[in-house]
């Protein structure tokens, strides 16, 4: 029989829905395009809660802080955003990623 | 994004359906299509529908500019499957490895002595005869089939169904001698050279694998190559 266990290690969307249903303000940030050696592929995402807690990933860790900040702004004003990041060699080195790369991230509030 | 859409998306994913999510990244509107049926605020024009189908087929999301809108198309396809015929020693490491690589795994083996919970603690085994089991599992272009029993009376019925399906990968354990005999039997069953070319055998990449775990690595590697570098895999 085919097993039905959760294959996707990332249940960010399940968690986002649960947070929202539980009364928290929630935003989603999703990688929409990448160029060069970006560490995470299109469709990688973060769910961010009103208190700044988040799960998932959109990079190896170097831009999550900035994305969370923008997500909290989106929770405030309800506007969507497209963020563009260049992952510089220096930044990439600091967090142990492949060098170079650019990444665009779509941020939206869950309503 | 609307919570109602997210809930519908999560339910459809859990039910193993193919979902596309179209999001207008400037206006925030969205439309969800579940197994091709759409609902939402973005009108799915012909151009958008085509872009969605392409994204679905390539299993990869993308940002497109269509009808003066910037639309992000996200693809949620059910997991690809690996059907393993033969609850043999190689299958034991192959199950967790295939799962880690993102596949839903099915084992088929009608032989009770092999298909025991002690050997396969966390997977239920399909005890039907391989042709019956495979027909019921309906292998498609997102399915890989690996026969490992080394026994023609089990492997052949599996391969017969596999070759009539769109399975993207068919691998069969066994060296040249085994493969030669198999070709003779399958020729008698009405298959031809184009069919035999689809069977990867001896199964797995040629990396000098010896132990069952190493052979499992070579099989997962070969399936990965067939998926992402089909032109090289065919060479």
Short mmCIF file of C-alpha atoms in Angstrom, two decimals:
data_model
loop_
_atom_site.label_atom_id
_atom_site.label_comp_id
_atom_site.label_asym_id
_atom_site.label_seq_id
_atom_site.Cartn_x
_atom_site.Cartn_y
_atom_site.Cartn_z
CA UNK A 1 0.00 0.00 0.00
CA UNK A 2 1.17 3.51 -0.64
CA UNK A 3 2.20 5.21 2.54
CA UNK A 4 0.46 8.41 3.40
CA UNK A 5 2.95 9.90 5.79
CA UNK A 6 3.81 13.54 5.32
CA UNK A 7 6.51 13.51 2.67
CA UNK A 8 6.94 17.21 2.50
CA UNK A 9 9.14 18.07 5.44
CA UNK A 10 7.79 21.57 5.29
CA UNK A 11 4.22 22.05 6.43
CA UNK A 12 4.49 25.83 6.50
CA UNK A 13 1.08 26.29 4.87
CA UNK A 14 -0.61 24.00 7.39
CA UNK A 15 0.96 25.92 10.23
CA UNK A 16 0.03 29.29 8.72
CA UNK A 17 -3.63 28.24 8.49
CA UNK A 18 -3.58 26.95 12.07
CA UNK A 19 -2.05 30.17 13.37
CA UNK A 20 -4.65 32.26 11.58
CA UNK A 21 -7.51 30.06 12.76
CA UNK A 22 -6.13 30.43 16.29
CA UNK A 23 -6.51 34.20 16.07
CA UNK A 24 -2.96 35.25 15.18
CA UNK A 25 -2.11 37.75 12.45
CA UNK A 26 -0.14 35.92 9.76
CA UNK A 27 1.86 36.80 6.64
CA UNK A 28 3.35 34.51 4.00
CA UNK A 29 6.63 35.13 2.18
CA UNK A 30 7.33 32.99 -0.88
CA UNK A 31 10.31 32.82 -3.23
CA UNK A 32 8.93 33.79 -6.68
CA UNK A 33 12.12 33.87 -8.71
CA UNK A 34 15.80 33.20 -8.32
CA UNK A 35 18.89 33.92 -10.35
CA UNK A 36 22.31 32.37 -10.00
CA UNK A 37 23.11 30.09 -7.15
CA UNK A 38 20.28 30.94 -4.79
CA UNK A 39 20.12 28.52 -1.92
CA UNK A 40 16.36 27.94 -1.97
CA UNK A 41 14.11 27.27 -4.93
CA UNK A 42 10.95 28.94 -6.17
CA UNK A 43 8.06 28.07 -3.85
CA UNK A 44 10.18 28.01 -0.69
CA UNK A 45 8.39 29.97 1.98
CA UNK A 46 8.14 31.46 5.40
CA UNK A 47 5.02 31.91 7.51
CA UNK A 48 5.34 34.84 9.90
CA UNK A 49 3.19 35.49 12.96
CA UNK A 50 2.27 38.92 14.33
CA UNK A 51 4.72 38.52 17.22
CA UNK A 52 7.61 37.95 14.80
CA UNK A 53 7.83 34.16 15.20
CA UNK A 54 8.28 32.33 11.89
CA UNK A 55 8.71 28.88 10.38
CA UNK A 56 10.16 27.70 7.06
CA UNK A 57 12.95 29.26 5.05
CA UNK A 58 13.51 31.40 1.97
CA UNK A 59 17.30 31.35 2.05
CA UNK A 60 19.97 29.70 4.08
CA UNK A 61 19.35 32.26 6.79
CA UNK A 62 20.89 35.49 5.50
CA UNK A 63 17.71 37.35 4.53
CA UNK A 64 15.08 35.92 6.85
CA UNK A 65 15.45 38.82 9.29
CA UNK A 66 14.72 41.42 6.59
CA UNK A 67 11.81 39.35 5.22
CA UNK A 68 10.22 39.05 8.66
CA UNK A 69 10.41 42.84 9.08
CA UNK A 70 8.64 43.40 5.76
CA UNK A 71 6.09 40.73 6.64
CA UNK A 72 5.25 42.54 9.87
CA UNK A 73 4.73 45.74 7.83
CA UNK A 74 2.44 43.80 5.47
CA UNK A 75 0.46 42.57 8.48
CA UNK A 76 0.05 46.26 9.50
CA UNK A 77 -0.96 47.76 6.17
CA UNK A 78 -2.35 44.76 4.27
CA UNK A 79 -0.36 45.57 1.10
CA UNK A 80 1.50 42.96 -0.90
CA UNK A 81 5.23 43.40 -1.54
CA UNK A 82 7.84 41.97 -3.83
CA UNK A 83 11.28 42.09 -2.22
CA UNK A 84 14.47 41.81 -4.24
CA UNK A 85 17.68 40.59 -2.65
CA UNK A 86 21.14 40.12 -4.06
CA UNK A 87 22.93 37.55 -2.02
CA UNK A 88 26.43 39.00 -2.01
CA UNK A 89 29.46 36.80 -1.81
CA UNK A 90 30.32 38.29 1.55
CA UNK A 91 26.89 37.63 3.04
CA UNK A 92 26.79 34.21 1.49
CA UNK A 93 30.12 33.34 2.97
CA UNK A 94 29.03 34.41 6.43
CA UNK A 95 26.17 31.94 6.54
CA UNK A 96 27.95 29.24 4.60
CA UNK A 97 25.97 29.42 1.35
CA UNK A 98 26.98 29.03 -2.25
CA UNK A 99 28.31 32.35 -3.51
CA UNK A 100 26.28 34.89 -5.44
CA UNK A 101 22.66 34.71 -6.51
CA UNK A 102 19.57 36.89 -6.48
CA UNK A 103 16.17 36.19 -5.10
CA UNK A 104 12.68 37.79 -5.28
CA UNK A 105 10.16 37.23 -2.54
CA UNK A 106 6.42 37.84 -2.56
CA UNK A 107 5.02 38.93 0.79
CA UNK A 108 1.30 38.94 1.53
CA UNK A 109 -0.95 39.05 4.52
CA UNK A 110 -3.26 36.14 5.26
CA UNK A 111 -6.79 37.54 5.53
CA UNK B 1 -4.10 35.47 0.59
CA UNK B 2 -7.52 34.53 1.85
CA UNK B 3 -7.70 31.97 4.64
CA UNK B 4 -10.55 30.19 2.83
CA UNK B 5 -8.27 29.69 -0.19
CA UNK B 6 -5.39 28.51 1.99
CA UNK B 7 -7.68 26.01 3.72
CA UNK B 8 -8.96 24.75 0.36
CA UNK B 9 -5.36 24.48 -0.86
CA UNK B 10 -4.26 22.49 2.19
CA UNK B 11 -7.23 20.13 1.93
CA UNK B 12 -6.61 19.52 -1.77
CA UNK B 13 -2.90 18.84 -1.15
CA UNK B 14 -3.76 16.39 1.61
CA UNK B 15 -6.16 14.62 -0.77
CA UNK B 16 -3.35 14.18 -3.31
CA UNK B 17 -4.83 16.54 -5.90
CA UNK B 18 -2.91 18.72 -8.33
CA UNK B 19 -3.28 22.37 -7.39
CA UNK B 20 -2.22 25.62 -9.04
CA UNK B 21 -2.32 28.90 -7.17
CA UNK B 22 -2.28 32.10 -9.24
CA UNK B 23 -1.41 35.21 -7.21
CA UNK B 24 -1.37 38.78 -8.48
CA UNK B 25 1.74 40.00 -6.67
CA UNK B 26 0.75 43.67 -7.03
CA UNK B 27 -2.95 43.55 -6.20
CA UNK B 28 -3.06 40.52 -3.93
CA UNK B 29 -5.92 38.79 -5.80
CA UNK B 30 -5.73 35.03 -6.32
CA UNK B 31 -7.32 32.06 -8.04
CA UNK B 32 -6.96 28.43 -7.06
CA UNK B 33 -7.37 25.60 -9.56
CA UNK B 34 -7.83 22.10 -8.18
CA UNK B 35 -7.45 19.31 -10.74
CA UNK B 36 -8.08 21.96 -13.40
CA UNK B 37 -11.23 23.44 -11.81
CA UNK B 38 -10.66 27.09 -11.01
CA UNK B 39 -12.20 29.54 -8.57
CA UNK B 40 -11.08 32.98 -7.45
CA UNK B 41 -10.64 36.64 -8.31
CA UNK B 42 -8.17 36.34 -11.17
CA UNK B 43 -9.77 35.40 -14.46
CA UNK B 44 -7.91 32.47 -16.00
CA UNK B 45 -7.46 33.66 -19.57
CA UNK B 46 -6.14 31.37 -22.29
CA UNK B 47 -2.62 32.75 -21.87
CA UNK B 48 -2.71 32.25 -18.11
CA UNK B 49 -4.15 28.77 -18.50
CA UNK B 50 -1.32 27.81 -20.84
CA UNK B 51 1.30 29.22 -18.46
CA UNK B 52 -0.33 27.26 -15.65
CA UNK B 53 -0.27 24.03 -17.62
CA UNK B 54 3.40 24.52 -18.42
CA UNK B 55 4.22 25.17 -14.77
CA UNK B 56 2.21 22.08 -13.78
CA UNK B 57 3.97 19.86 -16.32
CA UNK B 58 7.41 21.11 -15.35
CA UNK B 59 6.44 20.89 -11.68
CA UNK B 60 7.92 24.34 -11.09
CA UNK B 61 6.39 27.63 -10.04
CA UNK B 62 7.16 30.90 -11.82
CA UNK B 63 6.45 34.60 -12.05
CA UNK B 64 4.82 35.56 -15.37
CA UNK B 65 3.70 38.84 -16.91
CA UNK B 66 0.39 38.24 -18.65
CA UNK B 67 -2.54 40.57 -19.42
CA UNK B 68 -0.55 43.47 -17.89
CA UNK B 69 -0.40 41.68 -14.57
CA UNK B 70 2.48 40.10 -12.70
CA UNK B 71 1.15 36.72 -11.72
CA UNK B 72 3.00 34.23 -9.54
CA UNK B 73 2.01 30.67 -10.39
CA UNK B 74 2.64 28.10 -7.68
CA UNK B 75 2.48 24.38 -8.36
CA UNK B 76 1.40 21.82 -5.79
CA UNK B 77 1.61 18.39 -7.36
CA UNK B 78 1.19 15.17 -5.41
CA UNK B 79 4.47 13.44 -4.50
CA UNK B 80 6.11 11.31 -7.18
CA UNK B 81 5.91 7.61 -6.45
CA UNK B 82 8.33 4.73 -6.46
CA UNK B 83 6.80 1.28 -6.68
CA UNK B 84 9.24 -1.39 -5.54
CA UNK B 85 8.45 -4.94 -6.62
CA UNK B 86 10.14 -7.32 -4.20
CA UNK B 87 10.40 -6.96 -0.43
CA UNK B 88 14.05 -7.98 -0.70
CA UNK B 89 17.13 -6.87 1.19
CA UNK B 90 17.83 -3.93 -1.18
CA UNK B 91 14.30 -2.66 -0.61
CA UNK B 92 14.99 -2.15 3.10
CA UNK B 93 17.42 0.79 2.68
CA UNK B 94 15.68 1.88 -0.52
CA UNK B 95 12.42 2.72 1.28
CA UNK B 96 13.85 5.39 3.65
CA UNK B 97 16.20 6.76 0.99
CA UNK B 98 13.39 7.18 -1.52
CA UNK B 99 11.24 8.86 1.10
CA UNK B 100 14.00 11.30 1.99
CA UNK B 101 14.26 12.18 -1.69
CA UNK B 102 10.55 13.07 -1.59
CA UNK B 103 8.85 10.00 -3.02
CA UNK B 104 5.78 8.15 -1.78
CA UNK B 105 6.89 4.53 -1.65
CA UNK B 106 4.91 1.36 -2.29
CA UNK B 107 6.25 -2.18 -1.94
CA UNK B 108 4.61 -5.04 -3.80
CA UNK B 109 5.39 -8.64 -2.85
CA UNK B 110 2.93 -11.52 -2.56
CA UNK B 111 5.46 -13.73 -0.74
CA UNK B 112 4.66 -13.73 2.95
CA UNK B 113 8.11 -14.82 4.05
CA UNK B 114 9.65 -11.67 2.59
CA UNK B 115 7.00 -9.13 3.29
CA UNK B 116 7.17 -9.22 7.08
CA UNK B 117 6.70 -6.30 9.50
CA UNK B 118 10.07 -7.16 11.09
CA UNK B 119 11.86 -6.45 7.83
CA UNK B 120 9.65 -3.49 6.90
CA UNK B 121 8.40 -1.98 10.12
CA UNK B 122 6.91 1.26 8.85
CA UNK B 123 5.39 0.43 5.50
CA UNK B 124 2.42 -1.66 4.55
CA UNK B 125 3.14 -4.14 1.77
CA UNK B 126 0.82 -4.77 -1.14
CA UNK B 127 0.43 -8.57 -1.18
CA UNK B 128 -1.29 -8.81 -4.54
CA UNK B 129 0.41 -10.41 -7.51
CA UNK B 130 2.60 -7.72 -9.16
CA UNK B 131 0.51 -7.26 -12.33
CA UNK B 132 -2.70 -6.95 -10.37
CA UNK B 133 -1.13 -4.58 -7.85
CA UNK B 134 0.49 -2.39 -10.49
CA UNK B 135 -2.69 -2.16 -12.53
CA UNK B 136 -4.54 -1.01 -9.43
CA UNK B 137 -1.82 1.52 -8.60
CA UNK B 138 -2.20 3.10 -12.06
CA UNK B 139 1.41 4.16 -12.68
CA UNK B 140 1.65 7.52 -14.48
CA UNK B 141 4.37 9.88 -15.68
CA UNK B 142 5.17 10.70 -12.04
CA UNK B 143 5.81 7.05 -11.14
CA UNK B 144 9.04 5.06 -11.05
CA UNK B 145 8.92 1.26 -10.99
CA UNK B 146 11.77 -0.92 -9.77
CA UNK B 147 11.68 -4.71 -9.92
CA UNK B 148 13.99 -6.42 -7.47
CA UNK B 149 12.72 -9.98 -7.05
CA UNK B 150 15.12 -11.56 -9.55
CA UNK B 151 12.28 -14.02 -10.16
CA UNK B 152 10.70 -13.89 -13.63
CA UNK B 153 7.34 -15.07 -12.40
CA UNK B 154 7.13 -11.91 -10.26
CA UNK B 155 9.24 -9.42 -12.21
CA UNK B 156 7.75 -10.17 -15.64
CA UNK B 157 4.11 -9.43 -14.76
CA UNK B 158 5.28 -6.18 -13.14
CA UNK B 159 7.31 -5.18 -16.21
CA UNK B 160 4.41 -6.05 -18.50
CA UNK B 161 2.20 -3.51 -16.75
CA UNK B 162 5.07 -1.02 -16.34
CA UNK B 163 5.86 -1.03 -20.07
CA UNK B 164 2.23 -0.31 -20.93
CA UNK B 165 2.22 2.68 -18.57
CA UNK B 166 3.74 6.18 -18.76
CA UNK B 167 6.10 5.46 -15.83
CA UNK B 168 9.08 7.81 -16.15
CA UNK B 169 11.51 5.20 -14.90
CA UNK B 170 11.55 1.41 -15.11
CA UNK B 171 14.47 -0.39 -13.52
CA UNK B 172 15.04 -4.13 -13.26
CA UNK B 173 17.57 -5.99 -11.14
CA UNK B 174 19.68 -8.53 -12.97
CA UNK B 175 22.80 -8.75 -15.09
CA UNK B 176 23.22 -9.26 -18.83
CA UNK B 177 22.26 -12.92 -18.79
CA UNK B 178 19.07 -12.26 -16.87
CA UNK B 179 18.29 -9.30 -19.13
CA UNK B 180 18.82 -11.44 -22.25
CA UNK B 181 16.37 -14.05 -21.07
CA UNK B 182 13.93 -11.34 -20.07
CA UNK B 183 14.05 -9.82 -23.57
CA UNK B 184 13.28 -13.24 -25.04
CA UNK B 185 10.29 -13.72 -22.75
CA UNK B 186 8.95 -10.19 -23.27
CA UNK B 187 9.38 -10.51 -27.05
CA UNK B 188 7.15 -13.53 -26.90
CA UNK B 189 4.66 -11.41 -24.94
CA UNK B 190 4.59 -8.92 -27.82
CA UNK B 191 7.04 -6.24 -26.71
CA UNK B 192 9.75 -4.79 -28.95
CA UNK B 193 13.14 -3.01 -28.86
CA UNK B 194 11.59 0.39 -28.00
CA UNK B 195 10.06 -1.19 -24.89
CA UNK B 196 13.30 -2.89 -23.85
CA UNK B 197 15.13 0.44 -24.18
CA UNK B 198 12.91 1.80 -21.41
CA UNK B 199 14.13 -0.80 -18.92
CA UNK B 200 17.21 0.27 -16.97
CA UNK B 201 19.18 -2.84 -16.21
CA UNK B 202 21.32 -3.74 -14.43
CA UNK B 203 19.37 -1.37 -12.21
CA UNK B 204 21.12 1.69 -10.77
CA UNK B 205 24.01 3.97 -11.72
CA UNK B 206 27.33 2.30 -12.36
CA UNK B 207 29.10 3.45 -9.18
CA UNK B 208 30.50 0.12 -8.08
CA UNK B 209 27.73 -0.44 -5.54
CA UNK B 210 28.08 -3.71 -3.61
CA UNK B 211 26.03 -3.63 -0.41
CA UNK B 212 22.21 -3.34 -0.47
CA UNK B 213 22.44 0.24 0.81
CA UNK B 214 24.94 1.16 -1.90
CA UNK B 215 22.73 -0.38 -4.55
CA UNK B 216 19.81 1.60 -3.12
CA UNK B 217 21.90 4.79 -3.48
CA UNK B 218 22.62 3.91 -7.12
CA UNK B 219 18.91 3.34 -7.79
CA UNK B 220 17.79 6.61 -6.18
CA UNK B 221 20.63 8.32 -8.10
CA UNK B 222 19.48 6.84 -11.40
CA UNK B 223 15.86 7.78 -10.79
CA UNK B 224 16.99 11.32 -9.94
CA UNK B 225 19.04 11.50 -13.13
CA UNK B 226 16.13 10.24 -15.24
CA UNK B 227 13.95 12.90 -13.71
CA UNK B 228 16.25 15.89 -14.00
CA UNK B 229 18.66 14.93 -16.82
CA UNK B 230 16.53 12.70 -19.05
CA UNK B 231 18.77 13.32 -22.07
CA UNK B 232 21.80 12.04 -20.19
CA UNK B 233 19.96 9.15 -18.62
CA UNK B 234 18.91 7.93 -22.08
CA UNK B 235 22.48 8.04 -23.45
#
